[in-house]
Amino acid sequence: MPSPLAAHFRDLHHRHEVLVLPNAWDAASAHIQAKAGAKAVATSSAALCWALGYQDGGALPVGELLSAIRRIVRTLAVPLTVDIEDGYSDSPEEVAELAAEVLRCGAVGINIEDGTAPSEILAEKIQAIRSRTGAAELFINARTDVYLRSLAPEGPEAMAMVKARTKDYASAGADGLFVPGLVQTADAEQIASATRLPLNLMLLPGLPDAEKLGRAGMRRLSAGPAVFLSAYAQLEADTTALMAGEGARIFSRALPFASVNALFAQ
């Protein structure tokens, strides 16, 4: 039997409304997002890497990732799903062990991506993860980078590649499909209708609103690094104001100290 949080997270992908995930990078961002109404929280690999002092793209030490997960879930009441990039290994067994560690840390889902590799590699990793973690406890969201990395020309070739990879990942045991870089409603509808997996898209300029995409079959929308980039643009603006002698302006937008501190009450 899956845990209540795991079962709840799985159920959120099969409701009428789209599951909106405003990706977090640390305990404070995760808790503030939950307080603002997020039904679940996802990490952004890029945002988490940057917050910990690493470039995105496989540079984050696994120990740092696991420590970050533990800090986030310590007092978080909603489900957490974690972006593990490509699993930080080419070995399906090592990736499966990482997924099991993520589960032990308290997360209930993962994103795992194919990048530029052949679909067989991610399919083998998914199969190993499913075998290691069981049928229902960990939600495996398989990410294909066909559109994000332009692995095929846009149009019929890209669509055919996504559908083929989706079939491979579903057969291996994936629970969801993440297609970042896709922004056309008609394409989303075509992919959603071709698979039983809930379709996840990433917030990008030009992407229609969640309600419209939900009618096209999308079940999950991820902010990716967008919230981090927006927050740190504000940090830069506030620091610039402070250095210019206009620090008092910061308080007009600041959260109350007591309300933030209360998020971490045991």
Short mmCIF file of C-alpha atoms in Angstrom, two decimals:
data_model
loop_
_atom_site.label_atom_id
_atom_site.label_comp_id
_atom_site.label_asym_id
_atom_site.label_seq_id
_atom_site.Cartn_x
_atom_site.Cartn_y
_atom_site.Cartn_z
CA MET A 1 0.00 0.00 0.00
CA PRO A 2 1.37 3.45 -0.88
CA SER A 3 1.68 6.07 1.84
CA PRO A 4 -1.14 8.64 2.12
CA LEU A 5 1.08 11.35 0.58
CA ALA A 6 2.09 9.08 -2.30
CA ALA A 7 -1.51 8.08 -2.99
CA HIS A 8 -2.63 11.72 -2.80
CA PHE A 9 0.09 12.85 -5.21
CA ARG A 10 -0.85 10.14 -7.70
CA ASP A 11 -4.51 11.13 -7.44
CA LEU A 12 -3.69 14.79 -8.17
CA HIS A 13 -2.75 13.75 -11.73
CA HIS A 14 -6.20 12.36 -12.45
CA ARG A 15 -8.49 15.19 -11.38
CA HIS A 16 -10.42 17.62 -13.53
CA GLU A 17 -8.14 20.57 -12.74
CA VAL A 18 -4.52 20.74 -13.87
CA LEU A 19 -1.90 20.08 -11.19
CA VAL A 20 0.23 23.25 -11.09
CA LEU A 21 3.71 22.83 -9.62
CA PRO A 22 5.62 26.06 -8.78
CA ASN A 23 9.09 24.52 -8.58
CA ALA A 24 11.08 25.09 -5.39
CA TRP A 25 14.80 25.01 -4.58
CA ASP A 26 14.97 24.98 -0.77
CA ALA A 27 12.82 24.60 2.33
CA ALA A 28 11.72 28.25 2.41
CA SER A 29 10.59 28.36 -1.22
CA ALA A 30 8.76 25.04 -0.86
CA HIS A 31 6.91 26.12 2.26
CA ILE A 32 5.95 29.51 0.83
CA GLN A 33 4.61 27.82 -2.29
CA ALA A 34 2.54 25.40 -0.20
CA LYS A 35 1.23 28.31 1.87
CA ALA A 36 0.24 30.08 -1.38
CA GLY A 37 -1.94 27.13 -2.36
CA ALA A 38 0.30 24.64 -4.16
CA LYS A 39 -1.21 21.17 -3.71
CA ALA A 40 2.24 19.63 -4.21
CA VAL A 41 5.76 20.94 -4.62
CA ALA A 42 8.41 19.94 -7.15
CA THR A 43 12.08 20.79 -7.16
CA SER A 44 13.69 22.39 -10.19
CA SER A 45 17.07 20.80 -10.85
CA ALA A 46 18.42 24.06 -12.24
CA ALA A 47 17.16 26.18 -9.35
CA LEU A 48 18.33 23.71 -6.72
CA CYS A 49 21.77 23.46 -8.35
CA TRP A 50 22.15 27.23 -8.48
CA ALA A 51 20.99 27.64 -4.87
CA LEU A 52 23.66 25.15 -3.79
CA GLY A 53 26.42 26.66 -5.90
CA TYR A 54 26.53 24.30 -8.89
CA GLN A 55 25.74 24.54 -12.58
CA ASP A 56 22.71 22.65 -13.85
CA GLY A 57 23.47 19.58 -15.93
CA GLY A 58 24.78 16.74 -13.79
CA ALA A 59 27.19 18.73 -11.59
CA LEU A 60 25.24 18.44 -8.31
CA PRO A 61 26.69 15.83 -5.91
CA VAL A 62 24.06 13.26 -4.96
CA GLY A 63 24.74 13.83 -1.26
CA GLU A 64 23.83 17.51 -1.65
CA LEU A 65 20.61 16.56 -3.42
CA LEU A 66 19.56 14.14 -0.69
CA SER A 67 20.37 16.63 2.07
CA ALA A 68 18.26 19.26 0.31
CA ILE A 69 15.32 16.84 0.08
CA ARG A 70 15.51 16.08 3.80
CA ARG A 71 15.51 19.78 4.66
CA ILE A 72 12.51 20.46 2.43
CA VAL A 73 10.31 17.59 3.65
CA ARG A 74 11.13 18.05 7.34
CA THR A 75 8.06 20.22 7.95
CA LEU A 76 6.35 20.20 4.52
CA ALA A 77 2.74 18.98 4.63
CA VAL A 78 2.18 18.52 0.88
CA PRO A 79 3.77 15.92 -1.44
CA LEU A 80 7.24 16.59 -2.83
CA THR A 81 8.54 15.35 -6.18
CA VAL A 82 12.22 15.69 -7.05
CA ASP A 83 14.02 16.33 -10.33
CA ILE A 84 16.95 13.89 -10.48
CA GLU A 85 18.07 14.95 -13.99
CA ASP A 86 19.24 11.75 -15.73
CA GLY A 87 19.79 9.93 -12.44
CA TYR A 88 23.45 11.04 -12.24
CA SER A 89 24.62 7.70 -13.60
CA ASP A 90 24.51 5.54 -16.71
CA SER A 91 23.92 2.45 -14.57
CA PRO A 92 20.22 1.53 -14.17
CA GLU A 93 21.03 -0.14 -10.85
CA GLU A 94 22.74 2.99 -9.47
CA VAL A 95 19.88 5.19 -10.67
CA ALA A 96 17.37 2.83 -9.04
CA GLU A 97 19.26 3.05 -5.76
CA LEU A 98 19.21 6.86 -5.96
CA ALA A 99 15.45 6.77 -6.55
CA ALA A 100 15.06 4.54 -3.50
CA GLU A 101 17.14 7.01 -1.45
CA VAL A 102 14.94 9.89 -2.64
CA LEU A 103 11.92 7.91 -1.50
CA ARG A 104 13.50 7.20 1.89
CA CYS A 105 14.18 10.92 2.30
CA GLY A 106 10.43 11.56 2.12
CA ALA A 107 9.73 12.51 -1.49
CA VAL A 108 6.96 10.67 -3.35
CA GLY A 109 7.90 11.36 -6.97
CA ILE A 110 10.78 11.93 -9.35
CA ASN A 111 11.43 13.48 -12.73
CA ILE A 112 14.01 11.63 -14.78
CA GLU A 113 15.08 12.72 -18.25
CA ASP A 114 16.43 11.19 -21.44
CA GLY A 115 18.43 14.19 -22.66
CA THR A 116 20.07 13.37 -25.97
CA ALA A 117 20.47 9.65 -25.23
CA PRO A 118 18.54 6.88 -27.02
CA SER A 119 15.19 6.07 -25.41
CA GLU A 120 16.37 2.58 -24.46
CA ILE A 121 18.69 4.04 -21.83
CA LEU A 122 15.96 5.87 -19.93
CA ALA A 123 13.57 2.94 -20.37
CA GLU A 124 16.09 0.65 -18.67
CA LYS A 125 16.49 3.12 -15.81
CA ILE A 126 12.72 3.41 -15.35
CA GLN A 127 12.35 -0.36 -15.34
CA ALA A 128 15.06 -0.66 -12.68
CA ILE A 129 13.49 2.09 -10.56
CA ARG A 130 10.06 0.49 -10.76
CA SER A 131 11.49 -2.88 -9.77
CA ARG A 132 13.42 -1.31 -6.86
CA THR A 133 10.66 0.93 -5.45
CA GLY A 134 7.48 -1.04 -6.14
CA ALA A 135 4.38 -0.38 -8.14
CA ALA A 136 2.76 2.62 -6.48
CA GLU A 137 4.95 4.33 -3.86
CA LEU A 138 7.08 6.46 -6.20
CA PHE A 139 5.55 8.46 -9.07
CA ILE A 140 7.98 8.26 -12.00
CA ASN A 141 7.61 11.23 -14.36
CA ALA A 142 9.54 10.45 -17.53
CA ARG A 143 10.89 13.54 -19.25
CA THR A 144 11.68 13.53 -22.94
CA ASP A 145 13.77 16.38 -24.32
CA VAL A 146 12.73 16.01 -27.96
CA TYR A 147 11.35 19.57 -28.11
CA LEU A 148 13.56 21.20 -25.48
CA ARG A 149 16.80 20.07 -27.17
CA SER A 150 15.43 19.98 -30.75
CA LEU A 151 16.27 16.29 -31.17
CA ALA A 152 14.14 16.20 -34.33
CA PRO A 153 12.77 18.87 -36.69
CA GLU A 154 9.52 20.35 -35.39
CA GLY A 155 6.47 18.86 -37.02
CA PRO A 156 5.79 15.22 -37.87
CA GLU A 157 9.33 14.03 -37.06
CA ALA A 158 9.37 15.49 -33.55
CA MET A 159 5.85 14.24 -32.90
CA ALA A 160 6.74 10.72 -34.04
CA MET A 161 9.83 10.69 -31.84
CA VAL A 162 7.88 11.84 -28.77
CA LYS A 163 5.22 9.20 -29.33
CA ALA A 164 7.81 6.46 -29.78
CA ARG A 165 9.68 7.47 -26.64
CA THR A 166 6.44 7.78 -24.70
CA LYS A 167 5.53 4.22 -25.61
CA ASP A 168 8.94 2.98 -24.46
CA TYR A 169 8.74 4.80 -21.14
CA ALA A 170 5.15 3.74 -20.44
CA SER A 171 6.06 0.11 -21.14
CA ALA A 172 9.00 0.40 -18.75
CA GLY A 173 6.74 1.56 -15.91
CA ALA A 174 6.56 5.36 -16.05
CA ASP A 175 3.57 7.04 -14.39
CA GLY A 176 3.70 10.39 -16.19
CA LEU A 177 5.14 12.06 -19.29
CA PHE A 178 6.97 15.40 -19.19
CA VAL A 179 7.56 17.17 -22.52
CA PRO A 180 9.32 20.49 -21.79
CA GLY A 181 9.69 22.83 -24.75
CA LEU A 182 6.27 22.01 -26.18
CA VAL A 183 4.08 25.13 -26.48
CA GLN A 184 1.50 24.36 -29.17
CA THR A 185 -1.94 23.31 -27.93
CA ALA A 186 -2.59 21.10 -30.95
CA ASP A 187 0.65 19.20 -30.35
CA ALA A 188 -0.17 18.77 -26.67
CA GLU A 189 -3.60 17.42 -27.57
CA GLN A 190 -2.10 14.96 -30.05
CA ILE A 191 0.41 13.64 -27.51
CA ALA A 192 -2.12 13.45 -24.68
CA SER A 193 -4.54 11.47 -26.82
CA ALA A 194 -1.83 8.97 -27.77
CA THR A 195 -0.91 7.86 -24.24
CA ARG A 196 -2.47 6.84 -20.94
CA LEU A 197 0.26 8.77 -19.09
CA PRO A 198 -0.72 12.16 -17.62
CA LEU A 199 0.93 14.86 -19.75
CA ASN A 200 3.18 17.42 -18.03
CA LEU A 201 4.34 20.62 -19.76
CA MET A 202 6.75 23.34 -18.61
CA LEU A 203 5.87 27.01 -18.28
CA LEU A 204 7.45 28.92 -21.15
CA PRO A 205 6.73 32.19 -22.98
CA GLY A 206 3.96 31.55 -25.49
CA LEU A 207 2.48 28.61 -23.60
CA PRO A 208 -1.33 28.89 -23.33
CA ASP A 209 -2.88 29.09 -19.87
CA ALA A 210 -3.38 25.97 -17.78
CA GLU A 211 -7.14 25.90 -18.30
CA LYS A 212 -6.82 25.84 -22.09
CA LEU A 213 -4.08 23.22 -21.97
CA GLY A 214 -6.14 21.19 -19.54
CA ARG A 215 -8.92 21.02 -22.13
CA ALA A 216 -6.28 19.77 -24.59
CA GLY A 217 -5.35 16.94 -22.24
CA MET A 218 -2.51 18.35 -20.12
CA ARG A 219 -2.73 17.22 -16.50
CA ARG A 220 0.34 18.85 -14.94
CA LEU A 221 2.12 22.19 -15.41
CA SER A 222 5.62 22.78 -14.03
CA ALA A 223 7.16 26.22 -13.58
CA GLY A 224 10.69 24.90 -14.09
CA PRO A 225 13.27 27.54 -13.11
CA ALA A 226 10.88 30.45 -13.83
CA VAL A 227 9.96 31.21 -10.20
CA PHE A 228 13.61 31.08 -9.13
CA LEU A 229 14.63 33.43 -11.94
CA SER A 230 11.84 35.84 -11.03
CA ALA A 231 12.69 35.73 -7.32
CA TYR A 232 16.36 36.35 -7.97
CA ALA A 233 15.58 39.21 -10.34
CA GLN A 234 13.79 40.76 -7.37
CA LEU A 235 16.81 40.02 -5.17
CA GLU A 236 19.04 41.83 -7.65
CA ALA A 237 16.64 44.79 -7.79
CA ASP A 238 16.44 45.00 -3.99
CA THR A 239 20.22 44.82 -3.64
CA THR A 240 20.63 47.54 -6.27
CA ALA A 241 18.15 49.72 -4.36
CA LEU A 242 19.99 49.09 -1.09
CA MET A 243 23.36 49.99 -2.59
CA ALA A 244 21.83 53.18 -3.99
CA GLY A 245 20.63 54.25 -0.55
CA GLU A 246 17.00 53.29 -1.20
CA GLY A 247 16.83 50.26 1.08
CA ALA A 248 13.57 51.36 2.70
CA ARG A 249 11.77 50.43 -0.54
CA ILE A 250 12.47 46.77 0.15
CA PHE A 251 10.01 46.62 3.05
CA SER A 252 7.03 47.51 0.88
CA ARG A 253 7.28 44.08 -0.77
CA ALA A 254 8.76 41.99 2.03
CA LEU A 255 7.00 39.11 3.75
CA PRO A 256 6.56 39.55 7.52
CA PHE A 257 9.40 37.97 9.50
CA ALA A 258 7.02 36.22 11.90
CA SER A 259 4.95 34.60 9.16
CA VAL A 260 8.03 33.14 7.46
CA ASN A 261 9.49 31.94 10.75
CA ALA A 262 6.19 30.25 11.60
CA LEU A 263 6.41 28.07 8.48
CA PHE A 264 9.06 25.98 10.20
CA ALA A 265 7.36 25.44 13.55
CA GLN A 266 7.58 21.82 14.64
#
